[in-house]
Short mmCIF file of C-alpha atoms in Angstrom, two decimals:
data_model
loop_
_atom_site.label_atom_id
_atom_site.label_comp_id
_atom_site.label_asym_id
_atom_site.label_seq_id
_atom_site.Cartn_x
_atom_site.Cartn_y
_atom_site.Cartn_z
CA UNK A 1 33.32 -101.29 2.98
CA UNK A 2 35.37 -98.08 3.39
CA UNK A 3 34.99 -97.64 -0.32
CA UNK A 4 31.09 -98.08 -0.76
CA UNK A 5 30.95 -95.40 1.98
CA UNK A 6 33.46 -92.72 0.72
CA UNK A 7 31.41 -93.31 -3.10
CA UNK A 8 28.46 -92.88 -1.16
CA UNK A 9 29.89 -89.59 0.40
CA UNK A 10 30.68 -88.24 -2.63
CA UNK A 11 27.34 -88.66 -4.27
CA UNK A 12 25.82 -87.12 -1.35
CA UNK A 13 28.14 -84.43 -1.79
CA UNK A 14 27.13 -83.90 -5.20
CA UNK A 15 23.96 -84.04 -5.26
CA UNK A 16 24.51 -81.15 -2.23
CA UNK A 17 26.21 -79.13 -4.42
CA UNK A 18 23.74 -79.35 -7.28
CA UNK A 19 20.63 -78.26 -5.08
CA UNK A 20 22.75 -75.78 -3.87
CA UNK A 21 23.50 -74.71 -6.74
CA UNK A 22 19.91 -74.74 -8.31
CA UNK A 23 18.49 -73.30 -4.94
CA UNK A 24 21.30 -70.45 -6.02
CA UNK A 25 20.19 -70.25 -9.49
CA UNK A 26 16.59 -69.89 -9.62
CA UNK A 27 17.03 -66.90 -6.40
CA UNK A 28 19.75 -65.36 -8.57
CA UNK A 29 17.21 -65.09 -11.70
CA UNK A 30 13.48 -64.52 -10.04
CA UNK A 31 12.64 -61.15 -8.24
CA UNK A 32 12.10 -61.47 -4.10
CA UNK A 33 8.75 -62.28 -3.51
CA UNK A 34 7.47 -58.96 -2.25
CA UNK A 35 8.87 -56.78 -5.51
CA UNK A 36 6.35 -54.45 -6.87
CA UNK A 37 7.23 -52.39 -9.91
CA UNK A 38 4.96 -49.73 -11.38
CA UNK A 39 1.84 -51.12 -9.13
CA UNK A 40 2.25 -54.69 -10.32
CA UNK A 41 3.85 -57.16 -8.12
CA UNK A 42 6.38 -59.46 -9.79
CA UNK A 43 7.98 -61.28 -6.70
CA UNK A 44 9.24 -65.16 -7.91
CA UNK A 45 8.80 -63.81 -11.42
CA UNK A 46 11.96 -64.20 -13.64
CA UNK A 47 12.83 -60.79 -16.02
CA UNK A 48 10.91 -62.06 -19.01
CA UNK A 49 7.93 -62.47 -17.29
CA UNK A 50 8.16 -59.45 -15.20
CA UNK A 51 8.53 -57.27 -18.78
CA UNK A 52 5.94 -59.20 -19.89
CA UNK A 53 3.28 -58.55 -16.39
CA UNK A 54 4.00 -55.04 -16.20
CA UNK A 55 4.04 -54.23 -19.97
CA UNK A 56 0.37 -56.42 -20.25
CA UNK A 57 -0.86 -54.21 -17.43
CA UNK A 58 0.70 -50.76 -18.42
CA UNK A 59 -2.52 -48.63 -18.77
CA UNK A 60 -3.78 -44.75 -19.16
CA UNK A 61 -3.19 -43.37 -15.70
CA UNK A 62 -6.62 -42.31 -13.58
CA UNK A 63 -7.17 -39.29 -11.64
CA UNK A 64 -10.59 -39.09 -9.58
CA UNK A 65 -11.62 -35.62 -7.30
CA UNK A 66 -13.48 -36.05 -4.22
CA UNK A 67 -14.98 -34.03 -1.60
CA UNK A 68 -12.71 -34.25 1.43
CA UNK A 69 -15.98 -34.00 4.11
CA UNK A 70 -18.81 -36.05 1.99
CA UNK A 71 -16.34 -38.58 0.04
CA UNK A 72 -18.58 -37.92 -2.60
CA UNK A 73 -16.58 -38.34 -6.18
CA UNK A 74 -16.93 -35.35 -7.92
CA UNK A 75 -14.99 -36.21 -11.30
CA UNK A 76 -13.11 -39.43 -12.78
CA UNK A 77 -10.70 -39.28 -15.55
CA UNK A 78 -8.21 -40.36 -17.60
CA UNK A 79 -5.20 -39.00 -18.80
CA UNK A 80 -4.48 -39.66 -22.59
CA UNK A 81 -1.19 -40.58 -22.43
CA UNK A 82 1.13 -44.01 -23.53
CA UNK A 83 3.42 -45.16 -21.18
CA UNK A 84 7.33 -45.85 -22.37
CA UNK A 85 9.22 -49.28 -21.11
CA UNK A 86 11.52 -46.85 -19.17
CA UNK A 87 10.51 -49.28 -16.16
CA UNK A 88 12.88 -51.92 -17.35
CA UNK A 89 15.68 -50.19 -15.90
CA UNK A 90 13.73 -50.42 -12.73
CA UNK A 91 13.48 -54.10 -13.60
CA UNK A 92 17.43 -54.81 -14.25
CA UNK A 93 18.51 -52.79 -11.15
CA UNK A 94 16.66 -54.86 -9.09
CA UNK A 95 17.86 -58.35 -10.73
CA UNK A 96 21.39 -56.92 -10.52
CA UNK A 97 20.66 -56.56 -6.66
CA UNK A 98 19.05 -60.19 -6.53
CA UNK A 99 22.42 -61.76 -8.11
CA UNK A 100 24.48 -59.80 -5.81
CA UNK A 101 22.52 -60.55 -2.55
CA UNK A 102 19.98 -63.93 -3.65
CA UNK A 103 18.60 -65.13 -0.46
CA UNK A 104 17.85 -61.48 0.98
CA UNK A 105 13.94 -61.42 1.57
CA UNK A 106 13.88 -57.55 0.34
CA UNK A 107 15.19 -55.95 -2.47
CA UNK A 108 16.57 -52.08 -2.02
CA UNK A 109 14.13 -50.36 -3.42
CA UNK A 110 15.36 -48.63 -6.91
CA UNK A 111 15.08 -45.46 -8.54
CA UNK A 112 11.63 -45.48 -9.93
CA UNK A 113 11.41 -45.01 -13.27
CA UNK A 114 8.96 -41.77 -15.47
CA UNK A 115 7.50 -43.69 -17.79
CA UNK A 116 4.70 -41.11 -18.70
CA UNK A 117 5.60 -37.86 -19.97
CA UNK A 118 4.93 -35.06 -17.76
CA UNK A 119 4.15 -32.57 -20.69
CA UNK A 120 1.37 -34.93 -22.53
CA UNK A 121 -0.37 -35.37 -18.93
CA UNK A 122 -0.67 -31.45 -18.47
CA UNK A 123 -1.83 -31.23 -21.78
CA UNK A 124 -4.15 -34.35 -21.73
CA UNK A 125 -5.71 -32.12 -18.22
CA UNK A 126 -5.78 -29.15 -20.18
CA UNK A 127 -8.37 -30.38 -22.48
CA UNK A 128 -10.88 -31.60 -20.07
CA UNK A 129 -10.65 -28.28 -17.98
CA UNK A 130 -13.84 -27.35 -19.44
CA UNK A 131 -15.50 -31.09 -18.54
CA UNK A 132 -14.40 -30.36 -14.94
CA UNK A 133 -15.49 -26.87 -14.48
CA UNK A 134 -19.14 -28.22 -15.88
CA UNK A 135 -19.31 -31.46 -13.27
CA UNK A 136 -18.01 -28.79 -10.63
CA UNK A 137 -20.70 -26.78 -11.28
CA UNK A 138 -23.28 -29.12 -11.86
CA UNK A 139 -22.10 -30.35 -8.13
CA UNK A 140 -22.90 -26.81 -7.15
CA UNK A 141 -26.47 -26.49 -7.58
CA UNK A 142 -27.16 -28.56 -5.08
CA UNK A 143 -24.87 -26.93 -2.52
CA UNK A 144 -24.70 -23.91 -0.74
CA UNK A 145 -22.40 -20.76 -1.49
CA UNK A 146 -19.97 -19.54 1.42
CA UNK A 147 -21.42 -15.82 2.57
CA UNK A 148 -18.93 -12.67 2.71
CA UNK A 149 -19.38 -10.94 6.15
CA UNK A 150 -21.56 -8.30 6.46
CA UNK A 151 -21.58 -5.08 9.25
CA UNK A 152 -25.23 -3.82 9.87
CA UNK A 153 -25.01 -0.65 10.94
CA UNK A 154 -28.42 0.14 13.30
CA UNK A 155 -29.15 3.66 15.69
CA UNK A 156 -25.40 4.49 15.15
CA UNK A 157 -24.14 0.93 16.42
CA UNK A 158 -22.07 -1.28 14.27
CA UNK A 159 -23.22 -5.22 14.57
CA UNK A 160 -20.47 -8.11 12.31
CA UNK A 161 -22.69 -10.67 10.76
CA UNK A 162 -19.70 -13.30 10.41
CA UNK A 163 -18.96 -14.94 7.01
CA UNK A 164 -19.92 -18.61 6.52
CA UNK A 165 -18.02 -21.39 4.83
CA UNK A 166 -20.70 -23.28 2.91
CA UNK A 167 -19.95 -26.55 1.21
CA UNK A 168 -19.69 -24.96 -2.68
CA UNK A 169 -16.48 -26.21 -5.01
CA UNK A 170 -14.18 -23.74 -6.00
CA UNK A 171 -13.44 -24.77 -10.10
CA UNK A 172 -10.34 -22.76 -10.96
CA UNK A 173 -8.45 -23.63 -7.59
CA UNK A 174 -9.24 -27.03 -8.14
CA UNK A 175 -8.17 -26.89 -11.44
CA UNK A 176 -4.79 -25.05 -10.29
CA UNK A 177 -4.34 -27.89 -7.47
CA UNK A 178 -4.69 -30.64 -9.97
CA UNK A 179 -2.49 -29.29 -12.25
CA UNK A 180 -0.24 -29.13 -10.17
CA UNK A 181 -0.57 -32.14 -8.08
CA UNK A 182 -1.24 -34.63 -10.72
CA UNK A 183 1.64 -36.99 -11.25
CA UNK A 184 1.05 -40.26 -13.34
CA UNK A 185 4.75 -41.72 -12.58
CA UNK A 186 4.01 -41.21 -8.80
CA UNK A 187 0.56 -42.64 -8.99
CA UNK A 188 -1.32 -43.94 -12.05
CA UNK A 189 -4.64 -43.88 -10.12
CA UNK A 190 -4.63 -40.34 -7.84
CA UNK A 191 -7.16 -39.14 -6.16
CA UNK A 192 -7.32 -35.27 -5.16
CA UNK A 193 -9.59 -33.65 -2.95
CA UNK A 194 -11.54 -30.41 -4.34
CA UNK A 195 -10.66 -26.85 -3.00
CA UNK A 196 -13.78 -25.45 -1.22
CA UNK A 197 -15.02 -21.98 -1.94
CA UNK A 198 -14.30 -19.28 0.86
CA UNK A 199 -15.70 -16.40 1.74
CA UNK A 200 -13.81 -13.77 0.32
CA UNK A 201 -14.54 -11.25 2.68
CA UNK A 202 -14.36 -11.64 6.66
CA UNK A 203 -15.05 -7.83 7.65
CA UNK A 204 -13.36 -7.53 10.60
CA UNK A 205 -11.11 -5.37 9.88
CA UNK A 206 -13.80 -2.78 8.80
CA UNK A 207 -15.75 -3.65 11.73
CA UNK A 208 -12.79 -2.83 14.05
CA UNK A 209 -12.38 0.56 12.43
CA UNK A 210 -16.28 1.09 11.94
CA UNK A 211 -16.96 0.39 15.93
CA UNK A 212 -13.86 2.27 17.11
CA UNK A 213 -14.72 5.83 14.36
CA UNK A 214 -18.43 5.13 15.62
CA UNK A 215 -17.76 5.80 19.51
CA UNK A 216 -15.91 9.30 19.01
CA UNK A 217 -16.98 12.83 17.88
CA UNK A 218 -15.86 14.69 14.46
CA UNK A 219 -15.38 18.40 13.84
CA UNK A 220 -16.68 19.77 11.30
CA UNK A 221 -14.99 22.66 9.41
CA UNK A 222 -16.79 25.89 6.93
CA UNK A 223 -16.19 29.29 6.48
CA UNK A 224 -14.12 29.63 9.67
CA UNK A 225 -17.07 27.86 12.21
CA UNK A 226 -16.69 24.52 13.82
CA UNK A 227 -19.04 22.14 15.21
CA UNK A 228 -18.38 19.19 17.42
CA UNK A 229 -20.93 15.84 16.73
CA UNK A 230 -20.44 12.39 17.43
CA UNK A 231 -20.40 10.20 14.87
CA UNK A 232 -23.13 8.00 15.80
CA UNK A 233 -25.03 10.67 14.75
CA UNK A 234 -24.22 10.86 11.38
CA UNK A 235 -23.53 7.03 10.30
CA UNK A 236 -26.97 5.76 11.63
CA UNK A 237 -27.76 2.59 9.94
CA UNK A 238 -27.60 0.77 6.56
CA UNK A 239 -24.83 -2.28 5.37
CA UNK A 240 -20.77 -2.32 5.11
CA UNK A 241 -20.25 -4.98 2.63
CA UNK A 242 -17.27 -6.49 0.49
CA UNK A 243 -18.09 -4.00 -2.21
CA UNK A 244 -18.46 -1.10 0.17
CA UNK A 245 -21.29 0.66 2.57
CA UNK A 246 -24.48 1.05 1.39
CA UNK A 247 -25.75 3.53 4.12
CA UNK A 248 -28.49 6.16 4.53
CA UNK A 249 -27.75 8.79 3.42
CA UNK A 250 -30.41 11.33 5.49
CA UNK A 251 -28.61 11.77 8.69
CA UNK A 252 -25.94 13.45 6.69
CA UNK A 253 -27.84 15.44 4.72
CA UNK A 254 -30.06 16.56 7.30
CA UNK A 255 -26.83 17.29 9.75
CA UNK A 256 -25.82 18.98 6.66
CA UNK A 257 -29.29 21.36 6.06
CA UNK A 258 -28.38 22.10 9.57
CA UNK A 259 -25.61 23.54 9.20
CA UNK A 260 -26.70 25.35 6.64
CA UNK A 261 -29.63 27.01 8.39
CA UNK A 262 -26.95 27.95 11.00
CA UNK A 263 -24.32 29.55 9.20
CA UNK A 264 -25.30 29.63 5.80
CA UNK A 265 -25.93 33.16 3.75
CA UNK A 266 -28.31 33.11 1.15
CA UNK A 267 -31.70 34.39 0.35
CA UNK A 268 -31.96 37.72 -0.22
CA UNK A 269 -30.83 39.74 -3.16
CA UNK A 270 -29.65 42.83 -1.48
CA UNK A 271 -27.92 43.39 2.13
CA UNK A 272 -26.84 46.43 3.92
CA UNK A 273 -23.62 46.60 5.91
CA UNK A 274 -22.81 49.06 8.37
CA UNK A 275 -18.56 49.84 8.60
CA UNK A 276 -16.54 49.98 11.51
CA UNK A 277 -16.06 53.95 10.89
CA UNK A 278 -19.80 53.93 10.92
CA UNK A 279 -20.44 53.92 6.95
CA UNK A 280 -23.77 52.52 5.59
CA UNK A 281 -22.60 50.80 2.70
CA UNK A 282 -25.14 48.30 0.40
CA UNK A 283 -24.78 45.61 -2.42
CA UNK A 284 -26.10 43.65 -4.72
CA UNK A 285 -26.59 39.77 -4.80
CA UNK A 286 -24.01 40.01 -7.53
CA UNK A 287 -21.32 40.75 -5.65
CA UNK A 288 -18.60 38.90 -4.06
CA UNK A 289 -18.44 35.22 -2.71
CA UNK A 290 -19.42 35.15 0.90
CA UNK A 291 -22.82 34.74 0.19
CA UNK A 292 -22.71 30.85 0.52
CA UNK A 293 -24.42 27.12 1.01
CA UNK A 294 -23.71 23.48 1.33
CA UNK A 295 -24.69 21.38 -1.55
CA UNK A 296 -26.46 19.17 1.07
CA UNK A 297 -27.32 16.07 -1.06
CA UNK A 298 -23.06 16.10 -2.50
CA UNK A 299 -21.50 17.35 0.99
CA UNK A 300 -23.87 14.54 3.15
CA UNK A 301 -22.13 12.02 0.95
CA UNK A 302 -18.79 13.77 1.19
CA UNK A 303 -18.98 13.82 5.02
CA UNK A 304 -20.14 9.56 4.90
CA UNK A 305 -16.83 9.26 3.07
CA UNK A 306 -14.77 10.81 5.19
CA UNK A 307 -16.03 9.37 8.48
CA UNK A 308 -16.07 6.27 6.86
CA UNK A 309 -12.11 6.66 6.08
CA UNK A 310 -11.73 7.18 9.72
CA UNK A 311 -11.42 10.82 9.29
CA UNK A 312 -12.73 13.09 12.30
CA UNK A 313 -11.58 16.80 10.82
CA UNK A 314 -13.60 17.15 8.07
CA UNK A 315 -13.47 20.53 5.94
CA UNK A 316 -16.07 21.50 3.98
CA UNK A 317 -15.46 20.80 0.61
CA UNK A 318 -19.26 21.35 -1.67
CA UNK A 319 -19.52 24.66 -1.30
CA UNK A 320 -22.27 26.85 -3.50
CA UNK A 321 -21.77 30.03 -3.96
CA UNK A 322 -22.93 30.89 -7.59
CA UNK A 323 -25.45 32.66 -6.35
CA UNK A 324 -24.52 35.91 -3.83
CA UNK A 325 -27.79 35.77 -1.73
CA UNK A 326 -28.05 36.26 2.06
CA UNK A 327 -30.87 35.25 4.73
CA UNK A 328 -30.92 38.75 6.23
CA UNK A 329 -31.29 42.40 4.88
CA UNK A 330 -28.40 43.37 6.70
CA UNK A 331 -24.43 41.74 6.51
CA UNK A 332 -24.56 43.55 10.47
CA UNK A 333 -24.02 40.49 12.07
CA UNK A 334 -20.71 39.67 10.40
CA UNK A 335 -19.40 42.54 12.82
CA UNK A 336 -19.68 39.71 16.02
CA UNK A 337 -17.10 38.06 14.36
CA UNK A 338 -13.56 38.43 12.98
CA UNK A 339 -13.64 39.66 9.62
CA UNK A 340 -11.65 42.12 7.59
CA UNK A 341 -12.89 45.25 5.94
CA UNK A 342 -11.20 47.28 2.89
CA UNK A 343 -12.13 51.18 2.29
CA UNK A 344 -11.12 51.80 -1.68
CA UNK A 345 -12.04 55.24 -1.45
CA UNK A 346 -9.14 55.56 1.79
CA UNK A 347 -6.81 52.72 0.46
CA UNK A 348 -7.05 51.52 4.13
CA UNK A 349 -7.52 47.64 5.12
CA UNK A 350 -9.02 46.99 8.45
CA UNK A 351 -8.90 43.71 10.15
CA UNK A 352 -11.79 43.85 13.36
CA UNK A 353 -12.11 41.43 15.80
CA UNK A 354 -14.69 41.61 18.47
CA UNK A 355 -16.14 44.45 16.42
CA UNK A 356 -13.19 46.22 17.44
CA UNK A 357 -10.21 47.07 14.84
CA UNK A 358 -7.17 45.65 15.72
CA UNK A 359 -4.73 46.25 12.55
CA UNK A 360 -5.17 49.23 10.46
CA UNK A 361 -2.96 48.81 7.21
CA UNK A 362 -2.35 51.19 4.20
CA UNK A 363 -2.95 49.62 0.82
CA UNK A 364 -2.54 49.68 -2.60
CA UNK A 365 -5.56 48.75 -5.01
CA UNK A 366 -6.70 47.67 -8.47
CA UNK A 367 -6.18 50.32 -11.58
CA UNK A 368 -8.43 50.54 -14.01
CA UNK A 369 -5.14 51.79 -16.36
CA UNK A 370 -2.95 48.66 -15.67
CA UNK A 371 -5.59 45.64 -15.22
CA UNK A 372 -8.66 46.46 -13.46
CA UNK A 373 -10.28 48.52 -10.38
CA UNK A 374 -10.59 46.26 -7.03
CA UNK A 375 -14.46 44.94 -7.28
CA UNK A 376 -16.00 45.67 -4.28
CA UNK A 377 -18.55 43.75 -2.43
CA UNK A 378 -18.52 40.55 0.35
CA UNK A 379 -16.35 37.99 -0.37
CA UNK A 380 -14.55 35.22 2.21
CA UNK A 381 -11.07 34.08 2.19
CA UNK A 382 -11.09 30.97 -0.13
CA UNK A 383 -7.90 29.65 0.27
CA UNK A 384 -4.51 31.26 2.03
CA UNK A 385 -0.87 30.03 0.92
CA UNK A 386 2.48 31.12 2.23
CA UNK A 387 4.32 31.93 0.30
CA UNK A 388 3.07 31.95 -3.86
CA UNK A 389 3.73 32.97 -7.20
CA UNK A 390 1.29 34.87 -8.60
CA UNK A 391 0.61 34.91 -12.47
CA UNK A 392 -1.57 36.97 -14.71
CA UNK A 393 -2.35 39.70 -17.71
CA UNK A 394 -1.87 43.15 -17.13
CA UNK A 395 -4.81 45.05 -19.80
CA UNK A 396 -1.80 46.11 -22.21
CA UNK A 397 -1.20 42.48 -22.84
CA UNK A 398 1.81 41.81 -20.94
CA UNK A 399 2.44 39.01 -18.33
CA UNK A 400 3.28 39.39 -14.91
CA UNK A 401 4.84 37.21 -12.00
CA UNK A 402 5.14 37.55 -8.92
CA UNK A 403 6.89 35.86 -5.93
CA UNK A 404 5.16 36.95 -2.46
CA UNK A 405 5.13 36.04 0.73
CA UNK A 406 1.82 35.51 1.95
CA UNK A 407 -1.75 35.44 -0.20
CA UNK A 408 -5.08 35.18 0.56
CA UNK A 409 -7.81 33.71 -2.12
CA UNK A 410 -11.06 36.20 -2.27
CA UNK A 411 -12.23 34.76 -6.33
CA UNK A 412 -11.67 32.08 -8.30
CA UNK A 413 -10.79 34.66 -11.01
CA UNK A 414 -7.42 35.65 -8.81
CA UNK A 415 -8.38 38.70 -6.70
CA UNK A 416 -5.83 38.11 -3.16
CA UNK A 417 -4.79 40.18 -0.68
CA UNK A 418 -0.90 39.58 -0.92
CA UNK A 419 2.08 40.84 0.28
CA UNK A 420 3.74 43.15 -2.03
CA UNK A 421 7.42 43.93 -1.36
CA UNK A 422 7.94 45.69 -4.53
CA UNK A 423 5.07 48.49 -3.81
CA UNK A 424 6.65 52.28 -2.63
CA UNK A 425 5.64 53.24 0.90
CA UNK A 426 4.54 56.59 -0.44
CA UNK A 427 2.02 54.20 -2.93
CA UNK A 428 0.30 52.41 0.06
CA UNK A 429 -2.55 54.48 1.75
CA UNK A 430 -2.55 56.73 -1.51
CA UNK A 431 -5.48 56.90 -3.77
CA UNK A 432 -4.15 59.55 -5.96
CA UNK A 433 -2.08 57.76 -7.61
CA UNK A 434 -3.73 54.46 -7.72
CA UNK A 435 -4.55 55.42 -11.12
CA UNK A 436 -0.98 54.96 -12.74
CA UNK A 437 0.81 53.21 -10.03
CA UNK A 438 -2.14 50.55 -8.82
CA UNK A 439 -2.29 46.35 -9.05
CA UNK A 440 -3.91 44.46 -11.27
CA UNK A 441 -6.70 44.01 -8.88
CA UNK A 442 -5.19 42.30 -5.87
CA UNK A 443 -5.24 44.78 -2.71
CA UNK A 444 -1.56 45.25 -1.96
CA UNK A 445 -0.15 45.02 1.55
CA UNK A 446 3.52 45.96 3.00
CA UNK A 447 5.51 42.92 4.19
CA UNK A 448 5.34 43.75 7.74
CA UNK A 449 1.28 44.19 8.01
CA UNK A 450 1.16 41.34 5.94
CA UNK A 451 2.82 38.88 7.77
CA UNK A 452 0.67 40.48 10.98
CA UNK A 453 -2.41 40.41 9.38
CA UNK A 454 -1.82 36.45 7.94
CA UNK A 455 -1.17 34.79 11.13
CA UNK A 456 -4.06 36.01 12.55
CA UNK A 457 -6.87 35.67 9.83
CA UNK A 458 -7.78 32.15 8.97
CA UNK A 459 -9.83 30.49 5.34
CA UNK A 460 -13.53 31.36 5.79
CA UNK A 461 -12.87 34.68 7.60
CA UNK A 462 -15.44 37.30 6.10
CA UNK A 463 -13.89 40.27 3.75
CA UNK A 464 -15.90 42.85 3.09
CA UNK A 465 -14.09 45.20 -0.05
CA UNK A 466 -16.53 48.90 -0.27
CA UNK A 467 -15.48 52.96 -1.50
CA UNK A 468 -14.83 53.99 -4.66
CA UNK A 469 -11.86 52.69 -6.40
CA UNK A 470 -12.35 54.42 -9.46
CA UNK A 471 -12.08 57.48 -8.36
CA UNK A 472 -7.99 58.79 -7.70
#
């Protein structure tokens, strides 16, 4: 009896040991049931027929663009591209893990294998940028276009008409994102969302600047006068958009016809001037520069520019004066301003202020000999720079320089009244010997009265050049 049962013993024993061992077996050779390699699951599946699953199902990779609000699939496609059986080292690092550790439920997830060629998808994308682009558009039509912000200016107040999104598809960002977003290895069916279209343009910025330039007053700068306006009264109404204002331009060019009928001199062909020693002297439209005006329609835009730029101390810059005509028959009301007056015949420079002289300087004027006599006539300081090298052609040929101190700008052909440091005392005041010892047309002043007579004369300031200079 004790035998039977020890024979029976060890059968049950075997047979033990050889379901254990085939329970051992088949988990040490099939995947765990939840394994899923490239997309396809291949849990109880033994290698072969794992290779065999995944290589059977191995396909192009799909890519597929929606719109993120609507859901609406904008573009499906396929990438032209055959995968490699780099997987099956996917595949044996996860049967090496089964052997190891056969009754675990879960595998370690392994390094997932590239098996499509990064390089062939870009390209594969690269030739259906121009089918995308068309559905995109197509798409399009039937949606609406994001607007850029707009500032309406009305009655010298600035209103921000905010930009809108719209629901349009923006093709080359899309395009961009795709590129680089697609990946085949990561995901053999993607889907992408589109980029929208924005506005490009959100104004506020502008309008900030616009409102803030709108509620404050400008000056206004020419031939020595200022006026004080608010800006509102200038910048009245029209559009600031993304490709810059589009304003009327009237305000500006009336403020501008203003100013000219305020300050401006021309009209007549002949005006009389009466000196401050009481000389009646009289020229001809043809002489000098102060007779002046304001290219209205070029200095109205000018001024929108400026304001526009947030600047509020504007200078006149379109300035006519080709033509030396005044409004009046008489330059006598120069004389309630500051102005300067030259006597050729006396070599004397007067600067009056308040009709009153208040620096009486000796000079030294233009000779007909070395260059040519002083022209006489009205002019007005163009430009004054401290200090300058002057440049020119004496009448023999020769060239000149000259480093001075201070000069003031009376032509654009290079008549200045300049310091001359190099002129003899006994010269200045002198008309005698003007002849032979004169400038080439500048009116020559001594250091000292020069640097007095600079700091107090200013651009625009009236200069009024009469006498004979010829004479010596």
């Amino acid at each position: 009896m004790k035998t039977n049962n020890k024979i029976w013993l060890v059968v049950v024993i075997a047979i033990l040991a050889a379901s254990g061992g085939g329970y051992y077996g088949w988990h040490a050779t099939h995947f765990a049931k939840d394994t899923v390699v490239q997309g396809v699951q291949v849990g109880k599946l033994t290698y072969k027929d794992a290779d065999a699953k995944i290589s059977s199902n191995l396909k192009e990779p799909e890519f597929t663009l929606k719109d993120p609000k609507t859901k609406e699939t904008v573009y499906q496609g396929q990438l032209k591209i055959a995968a490699n059986h780099a997987y099956r080292d996917e595949l044996k690092d996860l049967m090496h893990q089964r052997r190891i550790h056969p009754f675990a439920s879960k595998a370690d997830p392994a390094k997932k294998a590239s098996i499509y060629d990064k390089k062939a998808a870009t390209d594969s994308l690269d030739k259906q940028k121009n089918q995308i682009t068309q559905k995109i558009n197509q798409s399009n039509q039937q949606r609406t276009a994001p607007q850029n912000a707009q500032i309406k200016l009305a009655d010298g107040k600035a209103q921000l008409q905010e930009a809108k999104a719209g629901d349009q598809i923006d093709p080359e960002a899309t395009f961009k994102k795709v590129s680089s977003k697609l990946d085949p290895n990561n995901d053999p069916k993607q889907t992408l969302n589109v980029v929208m279209k924005k506005p490009s343009w959100d104004g506020k910025k502008e309008y900030a600047k616009i409102n803030d330039t709108l509620g404050q007053d400008f000056k206004y700068k020419v031939m020595g006068k200022t006026e004080t306006t608010p800006v509102k009264d200038v910048l009245t109404e029209g559009t600031i958009t993304e490709k810059g204002p589009d304003l009327n331009l009237s305000p500006s060019s009336n403020y501008i016809h203003k100013i000219n009928q305020k300050y401006a001199l021309s009209g007549s062909q002949k005006a009389d001037f009466t000196t401050v020693q009481g000389q009646n002297v009289s020229f001809e439209n043809t002489q000098g520069t102060l007779g002046w005006n304001l290219k209205e329609y070029d200095e109205g835009r000018y001024l929108q520019e400026q304001l526009l730029n947030g600047k509020l101390d504007i200078s006149a810059k379109n300035i006519n004066n080709a033509e030396q005509k005044f409004d009046k028959d008489t330059l006598d009301d120069i004389k309630k301003e500051n102005h300067i007056e030259v006597d050729l015949t006396n070599e004397q420079l007067y600067l009056v202020e308040n009709n009153k002289v208040v620096q009486k300087a000796p000079v030294n004027t233009g000779s007909p000999k070395v260059n040519i006599a002083t022209p006489t006539g009205y002019y007005y300081i163009k430009w004054r720079k401290a200090p300058m090298t002057m440049r020119g052609t004496s009448n023999d040929g020769s060239k000149y320089e000259s480093h001075v101190p201070q000069a003031m700008d009376l032509t654009d052909d290079g008549i200045f009244i300049h310091s001359a440091p190099w002129v003899p005392k006994k010269t200045l005041g002198n008309p005698a010997v003007r002849h032979e010892q004169g400038s080439n047309g500048c009116i020559n002043v001594a250091p000292a009265d020069m640097e007095k007579l600079f700091a107090r004369s200013q651009q625009g300031m009236p200069v009024i050049i009469y006498g004979d200079g010829l004479a010596s």
